[in-house]
mmCIF file of C-alpha atoms in Angstrom:
data_model
loop_
_atom_site.group_PDB
_atom_site.id
_atom_site.type_symbol
_atom_site.label_atom_id
_atom_site.label_comp_id
_atom_site.label_asym_id
_atom_site.label_seq_id
_atom_site.Cartn_x
_atom_site.Cartn_y
_atom_site.Cartn_z
ATOM 1 C CA MET A 1 106.693 205.543 33.866
ATOM 2 C CA LYS A 2 109.606 207.928 33.976
ATOM 3 C CA HIS A 3 112.116 207.668 36.782
ATOM 4 C CA TYR A 4 111.715 210.460 39.305
ATOM 5 C CA SER A 5 115.199 211.784 38.506
ATOM 6 C CA GLN A 6 114.126 212.323 34.884
ATOM 7 C CA ILE A 7 110.973 214.100 36.063
ATOM 8 C CA PHE A 8 113.039 216.365 38.331
ATOM 9 C CA LEU A 9 115.535 217.060 35.545
ATOM 10 C CA ASN A 10 112.761 217.983 33.134
ATOM 11 C CA GLY A 11 111.120 220.182 35.766
ATOM 12 C CA ALA A 12 114.310 221.955 36.815
ATOM 13 C CA ALA A 13 116.137 222.442 33.517
ATOM 14 C CA LYS A 14 113.783 225.009 32.002
ATOM 15 C CA PRO A 15 113.564 227.405 34.980
ATOM 16 C CA ALA A 16 117.323 227.089 35.540
ATOM 17 C CA ALA A 17 118.071 227.839 31.888
ATOM 18 C CA ILE A 18 115.729 230.832 31.835
ATOM 19 C CA THR A 19 117.219 232.145 35.073
ATOM 20 C CA ALA A 20 120.765 231.596 33.788
ATOM 21 C CA LEU A 21 120.112 233.427 30.530
ATOM 22 C CA LEU A 22 118.263 236.268 32.203
ATOM 23 C CA GLY A 23 120.822 236.632 35.005
ATOM 24 C CA THR A 24 123.751 236.542 32.605
ATOM 25 C CA ALA A 25 122.072 239.098 30.339
ATOM 26 C CA ILE A 26 121.466 241.444 33.272
ATOM 27 C CA THR A 27 125.018 241.127 34.612
ATOM 28 C CA THR A 28 126.379 241.632 31.096
ATOM 29 C CA TYR A 29 124.319 244.798 30.723
ATOM 30 C CA ILE A 30 125.499 246.112 34.097
ATOM 31 C CA ASN A 31 129.146 244.969 34.092
ATOM 32 C CA GLY A 32 129.997 244.247 30.469
ATOM 33 C CA VAL A 33 132.294 241.375 29.559
ATOM 34 C CA LYS A 34 133.199 240.716 33.203
ATOM 35 C CA GLY A 35 129.513 240.192 33.993
ATOM 36 C CA LEU A 36 129.099 237.928 30.964
ATOM 37 C CA ILE A 37 132.016 235.727 31.966
ATOM 38 C CA ALA A 38 130.924 235.612 35.609
ATOM 39 C CA GLY A 39 127.333 234.752 34.680
ATOM 40 C CA ALA A 40 128.354 232.051 32.224
ATOM 41 C CA ILE A 41 130.776 230.420 34.656
ATOM 42 C CA ALA A 42 128.302 230.579 37.547
ATOM 43 C CA SER A 43 125.490 229.101 35.449
ATOM 44 C CA THR A 44 127.668 226.285 34.154
ATOM 45 C CA LEU A 45 128.982 225.436 37.605
ATOM 46 C CA VAL A 46 125.564 225.361 39.283
ATOM 47 C CA VAL A 47 123.954 223.279 36.535
ATOM 48 C CA ALA A 48 126.897 220.853 36.534
ATOM 49 C CA PHE A 49 126.616 220.335 40.293
ATOM 50 C CA PHE A 50 122.881 219.670 40.097
ATOM 51 C CA LEU A 51 123.324 217.334 37.116
ATOM 52 C CA VAL A 52 125.782 215.256 39.145
ATOM 53 C CA HIS A 53 123.112 214.976 41.843
ATOM 54 C CA ILE A 54 120.458 213.853 39.321
ATOM 55 C CA LEU A 55 122.806 211.319 37.702
ATOM 56 C CA LEU A 56 123.736 209.884 41.096
ATOM 57 C CA ALA A 57 120.075 209.587 42.053
ATOM 58 C CA LYS A 58 119.392 207.642 38.883
ATOM 59 C CA ALA A 59 122.502 205.465 39.186
ATOM 60 C CA THR A 60 121.882 204.537 42.816
ATOM 61 C CA ALA A 61 118.110 204.038 42.632
ATOM 62 C CA THR A 62 118.303 200.260 42.977
ATOM 63 C CA MET A 63 121.271 200.114 45.340
ATOM 64 C CA ASP A 64 121.310 199.390 49.038
ATOM 65 C CA PRO A 65 120.458 202.582 50.973
ATOM 66 C CA ARG A 66 123.764 202.442 52.867
ATOM 67 C CA ALA A 67 125.723 202.286 49.622
ATOM 68 C CA THR A 68 123.636 205.130 48.231
ATOM 69 C CA TYR A 69 124.364 207.170 51.350
ATOM 70 C CA ALA A 70 128.104 206.537 51.044
ATOM 71 C CA ILE A 71 128.125 207.518 47.374
ATOM 72 C CA VAL A 72 126.071 210.657 47.955
ATOM 73 C CA MET A 73 128.258 211.750 50.876
ATOM 74 C CA ALA A 74 131.389 211.168 48.799
ATOM 75 C CA SER A 75 129.883 213.248 46.005
ATOM 76 C CA TYR A 76 129.129 216.100 48.414
ATOM 77 C CA PHE A 77 132.713 215.988 49.691
ATOM 78 C CA LEU A 78 134.054 216.007 46.136
ATOM 79 C CA LYS A 79 131.764 218.901 45.198
ATOM 80 C CA VAL A 80 133.078 220.952 48.116
ATOM 81 C CA LEU A 81 136.654 220.056 47.169
ATOM 82 C CA VAL A 82 136.042 221.000 43.526
ATOM 83 C CA MET A 83 134.480 224.284 44.644
ATOM 84 C CA VAL A 84 137.474 225.128 46.849
ATOM 85 C CA VAL A 85 139.909 224.381 44.020
ATOM 86 C CA PHE A 86 137.733 226.336 41.593
ATOM 87 C CA LEU A 87 137.596 229.382 43.870
ATOM 88 C CA VAL A 88 141.364 229.307 44.390
ATOM 89 C CA VAL A 89 142.011 229.055 40.650
ATOM 90 C CA ILE A 90 139.421 231.665 39.678
ATOM 91 C CA GLY A 91 140.731 234.064 42.319
ATOM 92 C CA ASN A 92 143.425 235.115 39.865
ATOM 93 C CA PHE A 93 140.956 235.932 37.086
ATOM 94 C CA ASP A 94 139.405 239.323 36.559
ATOM 95 C CA LEU A 95 135.668 238.721 36.761
ATOM 96 C CA ASP A 96 132.903 240.409 38.664
ATOM 97 C CA ARG A 97 132.404 238.469 41.897
ATOM 98 C CA ARG A 98 129.025 240.032 42.679
ATOM 99 C CA SER A 99 127.734 239.015 39.257
ATOM 100 C CA PHE A 100 129.045 235.502 39.823
ATOM 101 C CA ALA A 101 127.347 235.260 43.212
ATOM 102 C CA ALA A 102 124.063 236.757 42.013
ATOM 103 C CA VAL A 103 123.775 234.484 38.977
ATOM 104 C CA ALA A 104 124.849 231.391 40.941
ATOM 105 C CA LEU A 105 122.224 232.100 43.597
ATOM 106 C CA ALA A 106 119.522 232.863 41.027
ATOM 107 C CA VAL A 107 120.194 229.698 39.006
ATOM 108 C CA THR A 108 120.235 227.629 42.204
ATOM 109 C CA LEU A 109 116.856 229.039 43.222
ATOM 110 C CA GLY A 110 115.502 228.500 39.709
ATOM 111 C CA TRP A 111 116.653 224.876 39.682
ATOM 112 C CA LEU A 112 115.311 224.136 43.154
ATOM 113 C CA GLY A 113 112.017 225.857 42.364
ATOM 114 C CA GLY A 114 111.655 223.662 39.286
ATOM 115 C CA GLU A 115 112.413 220.524 41.284
ATOM 116 C CA ILE A 116 109.875 221.485 43.943
ATOM 117 C CA ARG A 117 107.248 222.153 41.284
ATOM 118 C CA ALA A 118 107.974 218.784 39.642
ATOM 119 C CA TYR A 119 107.704 217.057 43.023
ATOM 120 C CA LEU A 120 104.362 218.686 43.759
ATOM 121 C CA LYS A 121 103.070 217.616 40.339
ATOM 122 C CA LEU A 122 103.897 214.025 41.292
ATOM 123 C CA GLY A 123 101.357 214.312 44.090
ATOM 124 C CA GLY A 124 103.922 214.198 46.852
ATOM 125 C CA GLY A 125 103.073 217.522 48.401
ATOM 126 C CA TYR A 126 103.050 218.389 52.063
ATOM 127 C CA GLY A 127 100.832 216.063 54.053
ATOM 128 C CA SER A 128 100.440 213.463 51.316
ATOM 129 C CA SER A 129 100.584 209.774 52.072
ATOM 130 C CA ARG A 130 103.546 209.195 49.732
#
């Protein structure tokens, strides 16, 4: 049987990719090259952050829950730190911030929707005994 992290990755990758491509295409149409760059960067950043989460889930599956908690909390802290550094660095670049925000939000919702769908397919829906 596949590990649940692989099931979530398979369930989330397709909707996130479709959302990323569609969102980037729309922002490119509206804002030109600035929208293209913003959409591509936002998509890459969101997918990278979620992939780190999936890889950590797989790597810590057999570890003590306290160790898993410590690793996950450290990863959240590092993600926030990376995001702060990224936003400071990208502040000097000429890209469309609204396009960046819209695509980042859309890809996040696409990824999470795919994960939720994958979870429900596992039979772990609301009110289940799992």
